[in-house]
Coordinates of C-alpha atoms in Angstrom, one line a residue:
X1 CA -37.2 37.5 19.6
X2 CA -34.6 40.3 19.3
X3 CA -33.1 39.3 16.0
X4 CA -34.8 40.7 12.9
X5 CA -35.4 39.0 9.6
X6 CA -32.6 41.3 8.2
X7 CA -30.2 40.0 10.9
X8 CA -30.9 36.4 10.0
X9 CA -30.5 37.0 6.3
X10 CA -27.2 38.7 6.9
X11 CA -26.1 35.8 9.2
X12 CA -27.1 33.2 6.6
X13 CA -25.3 35.0 3.9
X14 CA -22.1 35.1 6.0
X15 CA -22.3 31.4 6.7
X16 CA -23.0 30.3 3.2
X17 CA -19.3 30.4 2.3
X18 CA -18.3 28.0 5.1
X19 CA -18.9 24.9 3.0
X20 CA -16.3 26.2 0.6
X21 CA -13.6 26.3 3.3
X22 CA -13.1 22.6 3.0
X23 CA -9.8 21.5 1.4
X24 CA -10.2 21.5 -2.4
X25 CA -10.5 17.9 -3.6
X26 CA -11.6 16.8 -0.1
X27 CA -13.6 13.6 -0.2
X28 CA -15.2 11.3 2.3
X29 CA -12.8 8.6 3.6
X30 CA -13.6 5.3 1.7
X31 CA -15.0 2.4 3.7
X32 CA -13.6 -0.1 1.2
X33 CA -10.8 -2.5 2.1
X34 CA -7.3 -1.1 2.7
X35 CA -4.2 -3.3 3.0
X36 CA -2.6 -3.8 6.4
X37 CA 0.9 -3.6 4.9
X38 CA 3.0 -3.0 1.8
X39 CA 5.7 -5.5 0.9
X40 CA 8.7 -4.1 -1.0
X41 CA 10.5 -6.5 -3.4
X42 CA 13.5 -5.4 -5.5
X43 CA 12.6 -5.6 -9.2
X44 CA 15.4 -8.1 -9.9
X45 CA 14.0 -10.5 -7.3
X46 CA 10.3 -10.2 -8.3
X47 CA 8.5 -12.8 -10.4
X48 CA 5.3 -14.6 -10.9
X49 CA 5.8 -16.8 -7.8
X50 CA 7.0 -14.1 -5.4
X51 CA 3.8 -13.9 -3.4
X52 CA 3.6 -17.6 -2.9
X53 CA 7.3 -17.8 -2.1
X54 CA 6.9 -15.2 0.6
X55 CA 4.0 -17.1 2.1
X56 CA 6.0 -20.4 2.1
X57 CA 9.1 -18.7 3.6
X58 CA 7.0 -17.1 6.3
X59 CA 5.4 -20.5 7.2
X60 CA 8.7 -22.2 7.2
X61 CA 10.1 -19.6 9.7
X62 CA 7.0 -20.1 11.8
X63 CA 7.4 -23.8 11.8
X64 CA 11.0 -23.7 12.7
X65 CA 10.9 -21.1 15.5
X66 CA 7.3 -21.0 16.8
X67 CA 5.6 -17.6 17.4
X68 CA 6.0 -16.4 21.0
X69 CA 3.5 -14.3 23.0
X70 CA 0.4 -15.2 20.9
X71 CA -2.3 -17.7 21.7
X72 CA -2.9 -20.8 19.6
X73 CA -6.0 -19.5 17.9
X74 CA -4.1 -16.4 16.7
X75 CA -1.3 -18.5 15.4
X76 CA -3.8 -20.7 13.6
X77 CA -5.3 -17.6 11.9
X78 CA -1.8 -16.5 10.9
X79 CA -1.1 -19.8 9.3
X80 CA -4.4 -19.7 7.4
X81 CA -3.6 -16.2 6.2
X82 CA 0.0 -17.1 5.1
X83 CA -1.4 -20.1 3.2
X84 CA -4.2 -18.2 1.5
X85 CA -3.2 -14.6 1.1
X86 CA 0.3 -14.0 2.4
X87 CA 0.8 -10.5 0.8
X88 CA -2.0 -7.9 0.7
X89 CA -0.1 -5.2 -1.0
X90 CA 3.1 -5.6 -3.1
X91 CA 5.5 -3.0 -4.5
X92 CA 8.0 -3.9 -7.2
X93 CA 10.9 -1.6 -6.2
X94 CA 13.0 0.2 -8.8
X95 CA 14.4 2.7 -6.3
X96 CA 16.6 2.3 -3.2
X97 CA 16.0 -1.4 -2.9
X98 CA 17.0 -1.9 -6.5
X99 CA 19.7 0.7 -7.1
X100 CA 21.2 2.1 -10.3
X101 CA 21.5 -0.4 -13.2
X102 CA 22.3 0.1 -16.9
X103 CA 19.3 1.2 -18.8
X104 CA 19.0 -2.0 -20.8
X105 CA 19.0 -4.0 -17.5
X106 CA 16.3 -1.9 -15.9
X107 CA 14.3 -2.1 -19.2
X108 CA 14.4 -5.8 -19.0
X109 CA 13.3 -5.9 -15.4
X110 CA 10.5 -3.5 -16.0
X111 CA 9.1 -5.6 -18.8
X112 CA 9.4 -8.7 -16.7
X113 CA 7.8 -7.0 -13.7
X114 CA 4.8 -5.9 -15.9
X115 CA 4.3 -9.4 -17.2
X116 CA 4.5 -10.9 -13.7
X117 CA 2.1 -8.4 -12.3
X118 CA -0.6 -9.6 -14.7
X119 CA -1.0 -12.7 -12.5
X120 CA 0.0 -11.3 -9.1
X121 CA -2.4 -12.8 -6.5
X122 CA -2.0 -9.9 -4.1
X123 CA -5.2 -7.8 -4.0
X124 CA -3.2 -4.6 -4.2
X125 CA 0.0 -4.0 -6.1
X126 CA 2.2 -1.4 -7.9
X127 CA 5.8 -0.3 -8.2
X128 CA 8.1 2.3 -6.7
X129 CA 9.8 4.3 -9.4
X130 CA 12.9 6.4 -9.1
X131 CA 12.5 10.0 -8.0
X132 CA 11.1 12.7 -10.3
X133 CA 14.1 15.0 -10.0
X134 CA 15.8 16.0 -13.3
X135 CA 18.6 13.4 -12.9
X136 CA 16.1 10.4 -12.7
X137 CA 12.7 11.6 -14.0
X138 CA 13.2 10.2 -17.5
X139 CA 14.4 6.8 -16.1
X140 CA 11.3 6.8 -13.8
X141 CA 9.0 7.5 -16.7
X142 CA 10.5 4.9 -18.9
X143 CA 10.3 2.2 -16.3
X144 CA 6.7 2.9 -15.6
X145 CA 5.9 3.1 -19.3
X146 CA 7.5 -0.3 -19.9
X147 CA 5.7 -1.9 -16.9
X148 CA 2.4 -0.7 -18.3
X149 CA 3.4 -1.9 -21.8
X150 CA 3.8 -5.5 -20.4
X151 CA 1.0 -5.3 -17.9
X152 CA -1.8 -3.8 -19.9
X153 CA -4.6 -2.0 -18.1
X154 CA -3.6 -2.0 -14.4
X155 CA -5.7 -4.0 -12.0
X156 CA -7.8 -2.3 -9.3
X157 CA -5.6 -1.3 -6.4
X158 CA -2.6 -0.5 -8.6
X159 CA -0.5 2.3 -7.2
X160 CA 2.7 4.0 -8.1
X161 CA 5.0 5.1 -5.3
X162 CA 6.8 8.4 -5.8
X163 CA 9.8 8.7 -3.5
X164 CA 11.4 11.7 -1.8
X165 CA 9.0 14.5 -2.8
X166 CA 10.1 17.9 -1.4
X167 CA 7.5 20.3 -2.8
X168 CA 4.2 20.6 -4.7
X169 CA 6.2 20.6 -7.9
X170 CA 6.9 16.9 -7.4
X171 CA 3.1 16.3 -7.3
X172 CA 2.6 18.4 -10.4
X173 CA 5.1 16.3 -12.3
X174 CA 3.6 13.1 -11.0
X175 CA 0.1 14.2 -12.2
X176 CA 1.6 15.1 -15.6
X177 CA 3.3 11.8 -16.0
X178 CA 0.1 9.9 -15.1
X179 CA -1.8 11.9 -17.7
X180 CA 0.8 11.3 -20.4
X181 CA 0.9 7.5 -19.7
X182 CA -2.9 7.3 -19.7
X183 CA -3.0 8.9 -23.1
X184 CA -0.1 6.8 -24.4
X185 CA -1.7 3.5 -23.2
X186 CA -5.3 4.3 -24.0
X187 CA -6.3 4.4 -20.3
X188 CA -9.2 6.4 -18.9
X189 CA -8.5 9.7 -17.2
X190 CA -7.7 9.1 -13.5
X191 CA -6.8 5.4 -13.9
X192 CA -3.3 5.9 -12.6
X193 CA -2.9 6.8 -8.9
X194 CA 0.2 7.4 -6.8
X195 CA 1.3 7.6 -3.2
X196 CA 4.0 9.9 -1.9
X197 CA 6.9 8.6 0.2
X198 CA 7.5 11.2 2.9
X199 CA 11.2 10.9 3.7
X200 CA 12.5 14.4 3.5
X201 CA 12.1 17.2 6.1
X202 CA 11.0 19.6 3.4
X203 CA 7.9 17.5 2.8
X204 CA 6.9 17.9 6.4
X205 CA 7.9 21.6 6.9
X206 CA 8.5 23.9 4.0
X207 CA 10.9 26.9 3.9
X208 CA 7.9 29.2 4.5
X209 CA 7.2 27.6 7.9
X210 CA 4.2 25.7 6.7
X211 CA 3.7 22.0 5.8
X212 CA 3.4 21.6 2.0
X213 CA 1.4 18.3 2.5
X214 CA -2.1 19.8 2.3
X215 CA -1.2 21.6 -0.9
X216 CA 0.3 18.4 -2.3
X217 CA -3.0 16.7 -1.7
X218 CA -4.8 19.4 -3.6
X219 CA -2.3 19.4 -6.4
X220 CA -2.8 15.6 -6.9
X221 CA -6.3 16.2 -8.2
X222 CA -7.7 13.1 -6.7
X223 CA -4.9 10.8 -7.8
X224 CA -3.1 10.6 -4.4
X225 CA -3.9 7.4 -2.4
X226 CA -1.5 7.7 0.5
X227 CA 1.4 9.2 2.3
X228 CA 4.0 6.6 3.3
X229 CA 6.6 7.4 6.0
X230 CA 10.2 6.7 5.0
X231 CA 11.9 5.7 8.2
X232 CA 15.6 5.8 7.4
X233 CA 16.0 8.6 4.9
X234 CA 14.0 10.9 7.1
X235 CA 15.8 10.0 10.3
X236 CA 19.2 10.4 8.6
X237 CA 18.2 13.8 7.3
X238 CA 17.5 14.9 10.8
X239 CA 20.8 13.6 12.1
X240 CA 19.5 10.6 14.0
X241 CA 22.3 8.1 14.5
X242 CA 21.7 4.7 12.8
X243 CA 21.4 2.8 16.0
X244 CA 18.5 5.0 17.0
X245 CA 16.6 5.2 13.7
X246 CA 13.2 3.5 14.4
X247 CA 9.5 3.9 13.9
X248 CA 9.0 5.0 17.5
X249 CA 11.7 7.7 17.6
X250 CA 10.3 11.1 18.4
X251 CA 11.2 12.5 15.0
X252 CA 9.2 9.7 13.4
X253 CA 6.2 10.4 15.6
X254 CA 6.3 14.1 14.7
X255 CA 6.4 13.5 11.0
X256 CA 3.6 11.0 11.1
X257 CA 1.5 13.2 13.3
X258 CA 1.8 16.0 10.7
X259 CA 1.0 13.5 7.9
X260 CA -2.1 12.4 9.8
X261 CA -3.3 15.9 10.3
X262 CA -2.8 16.7 6.7
X263 CA -4.8 13.8 5.3
X264 CA -7.7 14.0 7.8
X265 CA -10.9 14.0 5.9
X266 CA -9.3 13.9 2.5
X267 CA -9.7 10.2 1.7
X268 CA -5.8 9.9 1.6
X269 CA -4.4 7.4 4.1
X270 CA -1.1 7.3 6.1
X271 CA 1.2 4.3 6.1
X272 CA 4.0 3.7 8.6
X273 CA 7.5 2.8 7.5
X274 CA 9.6 -0.3 8.0
X275 CA 11.7 -2.0 10.7
X276 CA 15.1 -3.1 9.4
X277 CA 15.6 -5.6 12.3
X278 CA 14.8 -8.8 10.4
X279 CA 13.8 -12.1 12.0
X280 CA 16.8 -14.2 10.8
X281 CA 19.4 -16.3 12.6
X282 CA 18.8 -18.6 15.5
X283 CA 15.5 -18.8 17.5
X284 CA 16.6 -16.2 20.1
X285 CA 17.4 -13.7 17.3
X286 CA 14.2 -14.4 15.4
X287 CA 12.0 -14.1 18.6
X288 CA 13.7 -10.8 19.5
X289 CA 13.0 -9.4 16.0
X290 CA 9.4 -10.7 16.1
X291 CA 8.8 -9.1 19.5
X292 CA 10.1 -5.8 18.3
X293 CA 8.1 -5.9 15.1
X294 CA 4.9 -7.0 16.8
X295 CA 5.2 -4.1 19.3
X296 CA 5.8 -1.6 16.5
X297 CA 2.8 -2.8 14.5
X298 CA 0.6 -2.7 17.5
X299 CA 1.9 0.8 18.4
X300 CA 1.0 2.1 15.0
X301 CA -2.5 0.7 15.1
X302 CA -3.1 2.2 18.5
X303 CA -2.0 5.6 17.0
X304 CA -4.4 5.4 14.1
X305 CA -2.0 4.2 11.4
X306 CA -3.4 1.0 9.9
X307 CA -0.7 0.1 7.3
X308 CA 3.1 -0.3 7.4
X309 CA 5.9 -1.7 5.3
X310 CA 7.3 -5.2 5.5
X311 CA 10.7 -5.9 3.9
X312 CA 11.1 -9.6 4.6
X313 CA 8.9 -12.7 4.5
X314 CA 9.8 -13.4 8.2
X315 CA 7.9 -10.2 9.2
X316 CA 4.6 -11.5 7.9
X317 CA 3.8 -13.7 11.0
X318 CA 4.0 -10.8 13.4
X319 CA 2.3 -8.3 11.0
X320 CA -0.8 -10.5 11.0
X321 CA -0.6 -11.7 14.6
X322 CA -0.3 -8.2 16.0
X323 CA -3.0 -6.9 13.6
X324 CA -5.4 -9.7 14.3
X325 CA -4.9 -9.4 18.1
X326 CA -5.5 -5.6 18.0
X327 CA -8.9 -6.1 16.4
X328 CA -9.9 -9.1 18.5
X329 CA -8.9 -7.3 21.7
X330 CA -10.9 -4.3 20.8
X331 CA -14.0 -6.1 19.6
X332 CA -16.0 -6.5 22.9
X333 CA -15.6 -2.9 23.9
X334 CA -16.4 -1.7 20.3
X335 CA -19.6 -3.8 20.2
X336 CA -20.7 -2.6 23.6
X337 CA -20.2 1.0 22.9
X338 CA -21.8 0.9 19.4
X339 CA -24.8 -1.0 20.8
X340 CA -25.2 1.5 23.5
X341 CA -24.9 4.4 21.1
X342 CA -27.4 3.0 18.6
X343 CA -29.9 2.1 21.3
X344 CA -29.1 5.2 23.4
X345 CA -28.5 3.1 26.5
X346 CA -26.4 4.3 29.4
X347 CA -23.0 2.6 28.8
X348 CA -21.0 4.7 31.2
X349 CA -19.3 6.4 28.2
X350 CA -21.0 9.2 26.4
X351 CA -20.0 8.7 22.8
X352 CA -20.3 11.4 20.1
X353 CA -21.5 10.6 16.6
X354 CA -17.9 10.9 15.4
X355 CA -16.8 8.2 17.9
X356 CA -19.6 5.9 16.7
X357 CA -18.3 6.4 13.1
X358 CA -14.8 5.5 14.3
X359 CA -16.1 2.4 16.0
X360 CA -17.9 1.3 12.9
X361 CA -14.8 1.9 10.8
X362 CA -12.7 -0.1 13.4
X363 CA -15.1 -3.1 13.0
X364 CA -15.0 -2.8 9.2
X365 CA -11.2 -2.8 9.2
X366 CA -11.2 -5.8 11.4
X367 CA -13.5 -7.7 8.9
X368 CA -11.6 -6.5 5.8
X369 CA -8.2 -7.8 7.1
X370 CA -9.7 -11.2 8.2
X371 CA -9.3 -10.6 12.0
X372 CA -13.0 -10.5 12.7
X373 CA -15.6 -12.9 11.2
X374 CA -18.6 -11.0 9.9
X375 CA -21.0 -12.5 12.5
X376 CA -18.7 -11.4 15.3
X377 CA -19.3 -7.7 14.8
X378 CA -22.9 -8.1 15.6
X379 CA -24.2 -5.7 12.9
X380 CA -24.8 -6.1 9.2
X381 CA -21.8 -4.7 7.3
X382 CA -24.2 -2.4 5.4
X383 CA -25.2 -0.8 8.7
X384 CA -21.6 -0.2 9.6
X385 CA -20.9 1.2 6.2
X386 CA -23.8 3.6 6.5
X387 CA -22.5 4.8 9.9

C-alpha cells in the first residue's frame, strides 16, 4: 500500500469538517402526516361551522354535477372524505382575502377566529397575518396576539403564514414576534411556527444574484414549516398578463424549482399556490374548472409538490380525486420496486437507497392522506418509517 499512516491521518483530518458543511439548522425530513392542501377562508367568513359547511357545499356540488373522468370507487372515496374530513389544513385569512378594515373590526374578527379555532375539526390550522413591513407589522402582531388570547395554547399543526417576504430581515422579525408572543402567553419556546408565502421576485433571487431562501431557512431557527408559492402576486410582479397567470406558467415552475432546491433536506416543505378558476355556474363550467384543477393538482404531485391551496369548497372534490388517483396509480409499481430492492431481486430497475427511501415516503404519504389502506402497501408502516 503506497499511502502512509501520515497520509491517512491528514486525509481524515481534511474530511472531518465535511459534516459541518450541512446547512445550519438542517434536519431530517419528517415522516409524519402532512396535509394535501391549505384552504384559505377570509376572517370575516370563518366560524365554528366553516369546515362542515365546506364539506356540505362540496358534496352538494358533487351531487348536482357529478365528477367527470374519475371511476366510481374514487368518487366514493371522495364522498367519504368530504363527509368525514373535508378540510385538512385551514388558514383564517387576515391579508389579501380579508383586506383593510378598521382596527376595531379586525380586533373583533381576530377574537372570534381564535374562539372558533378552539373547536376547529381540521387536523391542521392557523392564520395568515398581514405583512411584517413597517406599515402593517403592528396590525399583524395585534391580530395574532388577539387570536392567541381567544384560542389559548395553539393545537398541534398550528402555523402562521407570513406573506410577501423579500429578505432575511422578514424572517428575523417573524422569529422575534413568535418569541414575544410565546413569552406574553406563557407558551414554551418554539411553540409558534410559521410558513413563508413566496410571492415576490426578491424572495427567489436577491440583489446579490443569490437566492435568499436558504438563509431564510437558517434564520428561522427551526420555526419554519414551509414555503408556499403565491401564484398571482408573483406572476404580476414578473409582468405576466392576468389571462396567463397560472400554476403551470414557466415563471411559476422556475420559482417553485428554486424553492424545492432550497428546502431539500431541511425538513421544510413546499406548497403550490392556487387556481382562481372556480367550479361555479352550469355543469359545463363546473366540469371545465374541475378538469383544470385536477390536472394542476396531478401535475404538482408528479413534480414532487404534495400540497397546494384551495380557495373554494368546489375545489375539494378534484383535490382529493386527483390526489387519491395519483397514489393508487403509483401503488403497484412502488410495491414492486420496493419489494425488489428489499429482497435484492432483479426487477429490471436498479434502484439506489435514496430511491427506496422515496418509494417508502410515497407509500406513507398515500396512507396519511387516505388514498391507500394500510394493508395495501404490503409493509408495516414502521418498516416504511425506518426506511
